Coordinates of C-alpha atoms and ligand atoms in Angstrom, one line a residue:
M11 CA 3.3 -130.8 -51.2
S12 CA 1.4 -133.9 -51.5
K13 CA 0.2 -136.9 -48.9
M14 CA -0.2 -140.6 -48.5
L15 CA -3.3 -142.5 -48.4
I16 CA -3.5 -144.3 -45.5
N17 CA -7.1 -145.6 -44.2
G18 CA -8.9 -143.8 -46.9
Q19 CA -7.7 -140.4 -45.9
W20 CA -4.6 -137.9 -47.4
T21 CA -2.2 -138.0 -44.5
D22 CA 1.4 -136.4 -43.7
A23 CA 3.6 -138.8 -41.8
L24 CA 3.0 -138.8 -38.6
N25 CA 6.3 -137.3 -37.4
G26 CA 5.8 -134.4 -39.9
E27 CA 9.1 -136.2 -41.9
T28 CA 9.3 -135.3 -45.6
H29 CA 11.3 -136.0 -48.4
P30 CA 12.0 -134.4 -52.1
V31 CA 11.1 -136.2 -55.4
F32 CA 13.4 -134.9 -58.3
N33 CA 13.3 -134.9 -61.9
P34 CA 16.4 -136.4 -63.3
A35 CA 16.3 -134.7 -66.4
N36 CA 17.0 -131.3 -64.9
G37 CA 17.3 -132.1 -61.4
Q38 CA 14.7 -129.5 -60.4
V39 CA 12.2 -130.9 -57.3
V40 CA 8.7 -132.1 -58.8
D41 CA 6.8 -132.1 -55.5
T42 CA 7.5 -133.4 -52.0
V43 CA 6.1 -136.4 -50.1
P44 CA 5.8 -137.6 -46.7
A45 CA 8.8 -140.1 -45.5
A46 CA 6.9 -142.6 -43.5
S47 CA 7.8 -144.4 -40.6
R48 CA 7.0 -148.0 -38.5
A49 CA 4.6 -145.5 -36.8
D50 CA 2.4 -145.1 -40.1
V51 CA 3.0 -148.3 -41.3
D52 CA 1.6 -149.8 -38.4
L53 CA -1.6 -147.4 -38.5
A54 CA -2.2 -148.7 -42.0
V55 CA -1.7 -152.5 -41.5
K56 CA -4.3 -151.9 -38.6
A57 CA -6.8 -150.1 -41.3
A58 CA -6.1 -153.0 -43.9
Q59 CA -6.6 -155.6 -41.1
A60 CA -10.1 -153.4 -40.2
A61 CA -11.1 -153.6 -44.5
L62 CA -10.4 -157.5 -44.6
P63 CA -13.4 -159.0 -43.7
G64 CA -15.6 -156.6 -45.6
W65 CA -13.6 -156.5 -48.5
A66 CA -13.8 -160.5 -48.8
D67 CA -17.5 -160.7 -48.4
V68 CA -17.8 -158.2 -50.8
S69 CA -19.0 -160.5 -54.2
P70 CA -16.5 -161.0 -56.8
D71 CA -18.3 -159.2 -59.3
E72 CA -18.9 -155.8 -57.6
R73 CA -15.3 -156.2 -56.4
A74 CA -14.7 -155.7 -60.5
A75 CA -17.1 -153.3 -60.7
L76 CA -15.4 -151.0 -58.2
I77 CA -12.0 -151.2 -59.7
R78 CA -13.7 -150.3 -63.1
Q79 CA -15.1 -147.0 -61.7
G80 CA -11.5 -146.1 -60.8
L81 CA -9.9 -147.2 -63.9
H82 CA -12.2 -145.1 -66.2
Q83 CA -10.9 -141.9 -63.9
V84 CA -7.3 -142.9 -64.4
A85 CA -7.8 -143.6 -68.1
A86 CA -10.1 -140.2 -68.4
Q87 CA -6.5 -138.3 -66.9
A88 CA -3.8 -141.0 -68.6
K89 CA -2.1 -137.7 -70.1
E90 CA -1.9 -135.8 -67.0
I91 CA -0.4 -139.3 -65.3
A92 CA 2.2 -140.0 -67.9
A93 CA 3.7 -136.3 -67.4
L94 CA 3.8 -136.9 -64.0
L95 CA 5.5 -140.2 -64.5
T96 CA 8.2 -138.5 -66.9
A97 CA 8.6 -135.9 -64.7
E98 CA 9.8 -138.3 -61.9
Q99 CA 11.3 -141.4 -63.8
G100 CA 12.5 -139.3 -66.7
K101 CA 11.4 -142.0 -69.1
P102 CA 9.8 -140.0 -72.6
A103 CA 6.1 -138.9 -72.8
F104 CA 5.2 -141.8 -75.1
E105 CA 6.9 -144.3 -73.1
A106 CA 4.9 -143.1 -70.1
Q107 CA 1.7 -143.0 -71.7
S108 CA 2.3 -146.7 -72.6
E109 CA 3.0 -147.6 -69.5
V110 CA -0.5 -146.1 -68.1
Q111 CA -1.9 -148.0 -70.9
H112 CA -0.3 -151.3 -69.9
F113 CA -1.3 -150.9 -66.7
L114 CA -4.9 -150.2 -67.5
H115 CA -5.0 -153.4 -69.4
G116 CA -3.4 -155.6 -66.8
M117 CA -5.9 -154.2 -64.1
E118 CA -8.8 -155.0 -66.7
F119 CA -7.3 -158.5 -67.0
Y120 CA -7.4 -158.8 -63.2
A121 CA -11.3 -157.3 -63.0
G122 CA -12.5 -159.8 -65.5
L123 CA -10.6 -162.7 -63.8
A124 CA -12.5 -162.1 -60.0
S125 CA -15.7 -163.8 -60.8
K126 CA -13.8 -166.4 -62.1
L127 CA -11.6 -167.9 -59.5
R128 CA -12.7 -171.3 -58.2
G129 CA -12.0 -174.0 -56.2
A130 CA -11.9 -177.6 -56.6
Q131 CA -14.3 -180.8 -55.7
V132 CA -12.4 -184.0 -54.9
P133 CA -14.2 -187.6 -54.5
L134 CA -12.6 -189.3 -51.4
P135 CA -12.2 -193.0 -51.0
P136 CA -15.3 -194.8 -50.0
A137 CA -13.5 -196.1 -46.8
L138 CA -14.2 -192.7 -45.4
G139 CA -17.9 -193.0 -45.8
K140 CA -20.3 -193.5 -49.1
H141 CA -20.0 -190.0 -51.2
A142 CA -17.9 -188.7 -49.0
Y143 CA -16.0 -185.7 -50.7
G144 CA -13.3 -183.3 -50.3
L145 CA -13.5 -179.5 -50.9
V146 CA -10.5 -177.4 -52.0
L147 CA -11.7 -173.8 -50.9
K148 CA -9.4 -170.8 -51.7
R149 CA -9.8 -167.3 -49.7
P150 CA -7.8 -164.4 -49.3
V151 CA -4.5 -164.8 -47.5
G152 CA -4.9 -161.6 -45.5
V153 CA -3.0 -158.2 -45.5
C154 CA -0.8 -157.5 -48.4
A155 CA 2.4 -155.3 -49.1
G156 CA 3.5 -154.6 -52.8
I157 CA 7.0 -153.1 -52.8
V158 CA 7.9 -151.0 -56.4
P159 CA 10.8 -150.2 -57.9
W160 CA 11.0 -146.5 -59.9
N161 CA 11.7 -148.4 -63.4
F162 CA 7.9 -149.2 -64.1
P163 CA 6.2 -147.8 -61.0
L164 CA 2.9 -148.0 -62.5
T165 CA 2.7 -151.5 -64.4
L166 CA 4.7 -153.5 -61.3
M167 CA 2.3 -151.5 -59.0
G168 CA -0.7 -153.0 -61.1
T169 CA 0.8 -156.3 -61.0
K170 CA 0.0 -156.8 -57.4
V171 CA -2.6 -154.6 -56.8
G172 CA -4.8 -156.0 -59.6
P173 CA -4.5 -159.8 -58.3
A174 CA -4.7 -158.9 -54.3
L175 CA -8.0 -156.8 -54.5
M176 CA -10.0 -159.6 -57.0
A177 CA -8.6 -162.4 -54.5
G178 CA -10.4 -160.2 -52.2
N179 CA -7.5 -158.9 -49.7
P180 CA -6.5 -155.6 -48.7
I181 CA -3.3 -154.2 -50.2
L182 CA -0.5 -151.6 -48.8
I183 CA 1.7 -150.4 -52.0
K184 CA 5.2 -148.9 -51.4
P185 CA 6.6 -147.3 -54.3
A186 CA 10.4 -146.5 -54.7
R187 CA 11.4 -143.6 -52.2
T188 CA 12.1 -141.9 -56.2
T189 CA 8.6 -142.5 -57.9
P190 CA 5.7 -142.1 -55.4
L191 CA 3.8 -139.3 -57.6
A192 CA 2.2 -140.9 -60.3
T193 CA 1.5 -143.9 -58.1
L194 CA 0.0 -141.9 -55.8
K195 CA -2.5 -140.1 -58.2
I196 CA -3.5 -143.6 -59.5
I197 CA -4.1 -145.1 -55.9
G198 CA -6.2 -141.7 -55.1
L199 CA -8.3 -142.1 -58.2
L200 CA -9.0 -146.4 -57.5
N201 CA -9.9 -144.8 -53.5
E202 CA -12.0 -142.2 -54.9
A203 CA -14.1 -144.3 -56.9
G204 CA -15.5 -146.2 -54.0
L205 CA -13.1 -148.6 -52.9
P206 CA -13.6 -148.9 -49.0
P207 CA -11.3 -147.3 -46.6
G208 CA -8.4 -149.6 -45.9
V209 CA -8.4 -151.7 -49.1
L210 CA -5.7 -149.9 -50.9
Q211 CA -3.1 -147.8 -49.6
C212 CA -0.1 -146.0 -50.7
L213 CA 2.8 -145.3 -48.0
T214 CA 5.9 -143.5 -49.4
G215 CA 9.4 -143.2 -47.9
A216 CA 12.5 -145.1 -47.6
G217 CA 13.1 -148.9 -48.6
S218 CA 15.0 -149.8 -45.4
V219 CA 12.3 -148.0 -43.1
V220 CA 8.8 -148.4 -45.2
G221 CA 9.8 -151.5 -46.9
E222 CA 11.4 -153.1 -43.8
S223 CA 8.6 -152.2 -41.4
L224 CA 5.7 -153.7 -43.5
V225 CA 7.9 -156.9 -44.6
T226 CA 8.2 -157.8 -40.7
H227 CA 4.9 -156.3 -39.4
P228 CA 3.6 -159.5 -37.6
A229 CA 0.1 -158.6 -39.5
V230 CA 1.2 -158.6 -43.2
R231 CA 0.8 -162.1 -44.4
R232 CA 1.8 -161.6 -48.2
V233 CA 4.5 -159.4 -49.3
A234 CA 5.2 -159.0 -53.3
L235 CA 8.5 -157.0 -54.0
T236 CA 10.0 -155.9 -57.5
G237 CA 13.4 -155.0 -56.9
S238 CA 17.2 -155.8 -57.1
S239 CA 18.4 -159.3 -56.0
E240 CA 20.1 -157.8 -53.1
T241 CA 16.7 -156.3 -51.8
G242 CA 15.0 -159.5 -52.3
R243 CA 17.7 -161.6 -50.3
R244 CA 17.0 -159.2 -47.3
V245 CA 13.3 -159.5 -48.0
M246 CA 13.5 -163.3 -48.1
Q247 CA 15.9 -163.4 -44.8
I248 CA 13.8 -160.9 -42.7
A249 CA 10.1 -162.2 -44.0
G250 CA 11.1 -165.7 -43.1
A251 CA 10.9 -165.9 -39.5
D252 CA 7.3 -165.0 -39.9
F253 CA 6.6 -167.6 -42.4
K254 CA 4.7 -164.8 -44.8
R255 CA 4.1 -165.7 -48.3
I256 CA 6.9 -163.9 -51.0
T257 CA 7.1 -163.4 -54.4
L258 CA 10.8 -161.7 -55.5
E259 CA 10.6 -160.1 -59.0
L260 CA 14.2 -159.5 -59.0
G261 CA 17.2 -158.6 -61.6
G262 CA 18.0 -159.9 -64.6
S263 CA 21.1 -160.3 -67.5
D264 CA 18.7 -161.1 -70.3
P265 CA 20.6 -162.8 -73.2
C266 CA 19.3 -162.7 -77.1
I267 CA 20.8 -165.1 -80.0
V268 CA 20.2 -163.7 -83.6
C269 CA 20.9 -166.7 -85.8
P270 CA 21.8 -166.6 -89.3
D271 CA 18.3 -167.1 -91.0
A272 CA 16.7 -164.4 -88.3
N273 CA 14.6 -162.0 -89.9
L274 CA 17.6 -159.2 -89.6
K275 CA 14.7 -156.3 -89.9
R276 CA 12.9 -157.4 -87.3
A277 CA 15.8 -158.7 -85.3
L278 CA 16.8 -155.3 -84.7
S279 CA 13.9 -153.6 -84.2
G280 CA 13.3 -156.2 -81.1
V281 CA 17.1 -155.7 -80.1
V282 CA 16.8 -152.1 -79.8
V283 CA 13.4 -151.7 -78.1
G284 CA 14.9 -154.7 -75.8
R285 CA 18.0 -153.1 -74.9
Y286 CA 17.3 -149.2 -74.9
W287 CA 13.5 -148.7 -74.2
N288 CA 13.4 -146.7 -70.7
A289 CA 17.3 -146.2 -71.2
G290 CA 18.4 -149.7 -70.5
Q291 CA 16.8 -149.6 -67.2
Q292 CA 14.4 -152.6 -67.5
C293 CA 14.5 -156.1 -65.6
L294 CA 14.3 -157.9 -69.0
A295 CA 16.5 -155.9 -70.8
I296 CA 18.3 -157.7 -73.6
K297 CA 21.2 -157.1 -71.5
R298 CA 23.8 -159.6 -73.5
L299 CA 24.0 -159.8 -77.3
Y300 CA 24.6 -163.2 -78.8
V301 CA 25.1 -162.5 -83.1
F302 CA 26.5 -165.7 -85.5
A303 CA 29.5 -165.0 -87.3
E304 CA 27.5 -164.9 -90.9
V305 CA 25.4 -162.1 -89.9
Y306 CA 27.4 -160.7 -87.5
D307 CA 28.5 -157.5 -89.6
A308 CA 25.4 -156.5 -91.3
F309 CA 23.4 -157.0 -87.5
V310 CA 26.2 -154.7 -86.2
E311 CA 26.2 -152.1 -88.6
G312 CA 22.1 -152.1 -88.7
L313 CA 22.2 -151.8 -85.1
L314 CA 24.8 -148.4 -85.0
E315 CA 22.8 -147.2 -87.8
R316 CA 19.6 -147.4 -85.2
V317 CA 21.2 -146.7 -82.2
G318 CA 22.7 -143.1 -83.6
S319 CA 19.0 -142.2 -84.2
Y320 CA 18.4 -141.3 -80.1
R321 CA 18.7 -138.1 -79.1
L322 CA 19.0 -137.3 -75.5
G323 CA 16.8 -134.8 -74.0
D324 CA 13.7 -134.4 -71.2
G325 CA 11.2 -136.9 -71.5
A326 CA 8.7 -134.2 -71.7
T327 CA 9.8 -132.9 -74.9
R328 CA 10.3 -134.3 -78.5
P329 CA 13.1 -134.6 -81.1
E330 CA 12.4 -133.4 -84.6
K331 CA 11.8 -136.6 -86.6
P332 CA 13.1 -138.9 -87.9
F333 CA 14.9 -139.0 -84.2
I334 CA 13.7 -141.0 -81.0
R335 CA 13.8 -139.5 -77.7
M336 CA 16.2 -140.8 -75.0
G337 CA 15.9 -139.8 -71.6
P338 CA 18.0 -139.2 -68.8
L339 CA 19.1 -142.3 -66.6
H340 CA 17.3 -142.3 -63.5
S341 CA 19.6 -140.9 -60.7
A342 CA 23.4 -139.7 -60.5
Q343 CA 24.0 -143.0 -58.6
Q344 CA 22.1 -145.1 -61.9
R345 CA 24.6 -143.4 -64.3
A346 CA 27.5 -143.7 -62.4
E347 CA 27.1 -147.3 -62.1
V348 CA 26.6 -147.8 -65.7
E349 CA 29.9 -145.7 -66.5
G350 CA 31.8 -147.8 -63.9
Q351 CA 30.7 -150.9 -65.6
L352 CA 31.4 -149.5 -68.9
A353 CA 34.7 -148.2 -67.7
D354 CA 36.0 -151.3 -66.4
A355 CA 35.4 -153.3 -69.7
V356 CA 36.9 -150.8 -71.5
A357 CA 40.3 -150.8 -69.2
R358 CA 40.3 -154.6 -70.2
G359 CA 40.4 -154.2 -74.1
A360 CA 36.7 -153.6 -74.8
K361 CA 35.7 -151.5 -77.8
V362 CA 33.2 -149.1 -77.5
L363 CA 31.5 -148.5 -81.0
I364 CA 29.1 -146.0 -80.1
G365 CA 28.0 -143.7 -77.6
G366 CA 29.1 -144.2 -74.1
Q367 CA 29.6 -140.8 -72.8
R368 CA 28.0 -137.9 -71.0
P369 CA 26.3 -135.3 -73.7
N370 CA 28.5 -132.4 -73.8
E371 CA 25.2 -130.3 -74.5
R372 CA 24.8 -127.4 -71.9
A373 CA 20.9 -127.7 -71.8
L374 CA 21.4 -131.6 -70.7
K375 CA 24.1 -130.8 -67.9
D376 CA 21.8 -130.9 -64.8
G377 CA 20.6 -134.1 -66.0
H378 CA 21.7 -137.9 -65.4
F379 CA 21.7 -138.1 -69.6
F380 CA 23.9 -140.9 -70.9
E381 CA 24.8 -141.6 -74.7
P382 CA 23.5 -145.0 -75.7
A383 CA 26.3 -147.5 -76.3
V384 CA 26.9 -150.4 -78.4
V385 CA 30.2 -152.3 -77.1
L386 CA 32.5 -155.0 -78.6
D387 CA 35.1 -157.9 -77.5
V388 CA 34.1 -157.5 -73.9
P389 CA 35.9 -160.0 -71.6
A390 CA 33.7 -162.6 -70.4
D391 CA 35.0 -162.1 -66.6
S392 CA 34.5 -158.0 -66.9
R393 CA 31.6 -156.3 -64.8
L394 CA 29.6 -155.5 -68.4
A395 CA 29.3 -159.3 -68.5
T396 CA 28.4 -160.7 -65.5
E397 CA 26.7 -157.6 -63.7
E398 CA 23.4 -156.8 -64.3
V399 CA 23.7 -153.6 -66.7
F400 CA 20.7 -150.9 -65.4
G401 CA 21.3 -148.8 -68.4
P402 CA 21.7 -148.2 -72.2
V403 CA 25.1 -150.0 -73.0
L404 CA 24.6 -153.5 -75.4
P405 CA 27.9 -155.8 -74.7
I406 CA 27.7 -158.0 -78.0
W407 CA 29.6 -161.1 -78.6
K408 CA 30.2 -163.4 -81.9
V409 CA 29.2 -166.3 -82.1
K410 CA 29.3 -169.7 -84.1
A411 CA 26.9 -172.4 -83.3
L412 CA 24.0 -172.7 -81.3
D413 CA 25.7 -174.9 -78.8
E414 CA 28.2 -172.0 -78.2
A415 CA 25.3 -169.5 -77.9
I416 CA 23.2 -171.3 -75.6
E417 CA 26.1 -172.3 -73.4
K418 CA 26.9 -168.8 -73.1
A419 CA 23.7 -167.7 -72.3
N420 CA 23.3 -169.5 -69.2
G421 CA 27.0 -168.7 -68.2
S422 CA 24.7 -166.1 -65.8
P423 CA 23.4 -166.2 -62.5
W424 CA 20.1 -164.7 -63.3
G425 CA 17.3 -166.3 -65.3
L426 CA 14.7 -163.7 -66.1
G427 CA 14.2 -163.3 -69.6
S428 CA 16.0 -164.8 -73.3
S429 CA 15.3 -164.4 -76.6
I430 CA 16.2 -166.0 -80.3
W431 CA 15.4 -164.8 -83.7
T432 CA 15.4 -167.6 -86.3
Q433 CA 12.9 -169.3 -88.5
N434 CA 13.9 -172.5 -87.6
L435 CA 11.8 -174.7 -85.2
S436 CA 14.3 -177.0 -83.7
W437 CA 16.6 -174.3 -82.9
A438 CA 14.0 -172.2 -81.5
N439 CA 12.3 -175.5 -79.6
R440 CA 16.1 -176.1 -78.0
A441 CA 16.3 -172.3 -76.9
I442 CA 13.1 -172.7 -75.0
R443 CA 13.7 -176.0 -73.7
E444 CA 17.4 -175.5 -72.7
I445 CA 17.9 -171.5 -71.8
E446 CA 17.7 -171.4 -68.2
A447 CA 15.0 -168.6 -67.8
G448 CA 11.8 -167.7 -67.2
V449 CA 10.7 -166.5 -70.2
T450 CA 11.7 -167.0 -74.0
W451 CA 10.6 -165.0 -76.8
V452 CA 11.1 -166.3 -80.2
N453 CA 11.2 -163.5 -82.4
Q454 CA 9.3 -161.2 -80.2
I455 CA 10.3 -158.0 -78.3
H456 CA 11.0 -158.6 -74.6
Y457 CA 7.7 -157.5 -73.0
G458 CA 5.9 -158.9 -69.9
Y459 CA 2.6 -159.7 -71.1
D460 CA -0.1 -160.0 -68.8
E461 CA -1.8 -162.6 -70.0
L462 CA 1.0 -165.0 -69.1
P463 CA 2.9 -165.7 -66.1
F464 CA 6.1 -163.7 -65.8
G465 CA 9.1 -164.8 -63.1
G466 CA 12.6 -165.2 -63.3
V467 CA 14.8 -168.9 -62.1
K468 CA 18.1 -168.9 -60.2
A469 CA 18.7 -164.7 -58.9
S470 CA 16.4 -163.5 -60.8
G471 CA 13.2 -164.3 -58.2
L472 CA 10.7 -166.8 -57.0
G473 CA 7.2 -166.8 -57.6
H474 CA 5.0 -165.1 -60.8
E475 CA 3.6 -161.8 -61.3
H476 CA 0.9 -161.9 -64.7
G477 CA -1.5 -164.4 -65.5
P478 CA -4.2 -165.9 -63.9
E479 CA -1.5 -167.8 -62.0
A480 CA -0.4 -164.4 -60.1
V481 CA -3.7 -164.7 -58.4
E482 CA -2.9 -168.0 -57.0
Y483 CA -0.3 -166.0 -55.2
Y484 CA -2.7 -163.9 -52.5
L485 CA -5.1 -167.0 -51.8
E486 CA -5.2 -169.7 -49.5
R487 CA -6.3 -173.0 -49.5
K488 CA -8.6 -174.5 -47.2
G489 CA -8.9 -178.6 -47.8
A490 CA -12.4 -179.7 -46.0
V491 CA -13.9 -183.2 -45.7
F492 CA -17.6 -184.1 -46.2
G493 CA -18.0 -187.5 -44.9
G494 CA -20.6 -189.8 -43.8
L495 CA -23.8 -187.9 -44.7
D496 CA -25.7 -190.6 -45.8
W497 CA -24.9 -193.2 -42.6
E498 CA -27.5 -194.6 -41.6
Ligands
LIG522 P1 15.8 -151.8 -55.1 O1 15.8 -153.1 -54.7 O2 16.8 -150.9 -54.7 O3 14.3 -151.3 -54.8 C1 13.4 -151.6 -54.8 C2 11.7 -151.6 -53.5 O4 12.3 -152.1 -52.8 C3 12.1 -150.2 -53.8 O5 10.6 -149.8 -53.0 C4 12.6 -149.7 -52.4 O6 12.2 -148.7 -51.3 C5 12.3 -151.2 -51.5 N1 13.3 -151.4 -50.8 C6 14.4 -151.2 -50.5 N2 15.5 -151.7 -49.6 C7 14.7 -152.3 -48.9 C8 14.3 -153.5 -47.7 N3 15.3 -153.7 -47.2 N4 13.3 -154.0 -47.3 C9 12.3 -153.8 -48.2 N5 11.8 -153.0 -48.9 C10 13.2 -152.3 -49.5 O7 15.4 -151.5 -56.8 P2 15.4 -150.4 -57.8 O8 17.0 -149.8 -58.0 O9 14.5 -149.8 -57.7 O10 14.9 -151.2 -59.1 C11 15.8 -151.7 -60.0 C12 16.1 -153.5 -60.0 O11 14.6 -154.0 -59.8 C13 16.6 -154.0 -60.9 O12 17.6 -155.1 -60.5 C14 15.9 -154.4 -62.0 O13 16.1 -155.7 -62.5 C15 14.5 -155.4 -60.8 N6 13.1 -155.3 -61.4 C16 13.0 -156.5 -61.5 C17 11.9 -156.8 -62.3 C18 11.2 -158.2 -62.3 O14 9.9 -158.1 -62.9 N7 12.1 -159.2 -61.7 C19 10.8 -155.1 -62.7 C20 11.4 -154.1 -62.6 C21 12.5 -154.4 -62.0

């Protein structure tokens, strides 16, 4: 049985409660973790409060050095951590390994930034006194909470831990109830490498208990949530009462436009990875595809060939070459949701060209497997078009012009990512300017670069993660005025 990490100690929940973590590929219990309550959250927040002044006083170089020592340990155990991630989340081994590497890269990015944070010196009007000037100081915001979903448990934990610690704050991480194990392992290694107790803690349990206790705790000053738009709305409401600083990285329904002049081979790879990576369970997945009539048939044909090369199976195993492994969906509920969305579209006339079923193989019966699908003639008002589809189902629409494609791309409550495949600079430029989204990738796979701010508009959220910009959300600005120094 695993424990959670409070104040530098591996601990059980005060009330002794636990919950199991299941393997989505076979339904077996991988491990059991504490189910924390409000009392555990209170203990951890107090430890974080006690750690705050000391951590804020540690020099930026020293903070970075402490984190880097931990990152070396994580890198040394990357394979074991990735295997744990596959077991609890379901993603194939190569995807889990790439997630660990992405986590390490993101954390190193923030370690490198630690000593480069700066405020400002501002000249002031002479009426305030000759040579008066203002200062903009930046200070740690205080105790932070990071609430993380199950689809990318490690990278999305890193996007909170990295900037919080580098800005001098303690942070408490609450992983999703179903994916706490690889997170606990990494947070343990970062602590063992020398972080002071209380600086980086991890509390396991339900969102409605641990998540809400963190968001409503008066001593937590900053909450970073990655999750569904529904949870985001709730967190915004309950955090508002205490004027907490929040960022919300929420759901999406990213559009992708394939133009007649696109490099079709590259566009195909981009769309396949964009839709089917992590069995389609990505916030920034391509969830609506708009293909120009001139290349529609060729594109759909190429897509079917590639989608046909996926083989469902336990992420810990590999299919024979040249097939590609796709793991199970993360939970029974997740699969039922995607099945419901697809059935609704089919009932209204959509055509499924490939996949869209549970597999027949006996060996896969106990997992939440679902064959990757490509769907045409999807009505614009069907659930497949209007809801976030968090699974391997791609609806495709034929378009005749860029105006039509952009209008359809914008016909969504979400605004996270978007992409266009074209050689035409003015079309690319129009897509960047006119698509309502936090990011537009041009001839590129949908991917959250550590170097570039990432965040949604509309129902996709508030604020940014990634990039130097993310650190600003973990800093408070204080103004100071130096006046009258040379009054005689
Ligand atoms: P979720 O909203 O159900 O859960 C996310 C986290 O919030 C979990 O840790 C959960 O325990 C916690 N939580 C749930 N209810 C809470 C509450 N009332 N108060 C506080 N915390 C609470 O989301 P999920 O199903 O784990 O993840 C999938 C969703 O996340 C999708 O909508 C996806 O698009 C989104 N997502 C967004 C991004 C992004 O960067 N924008 C990235 C990944 C996933």
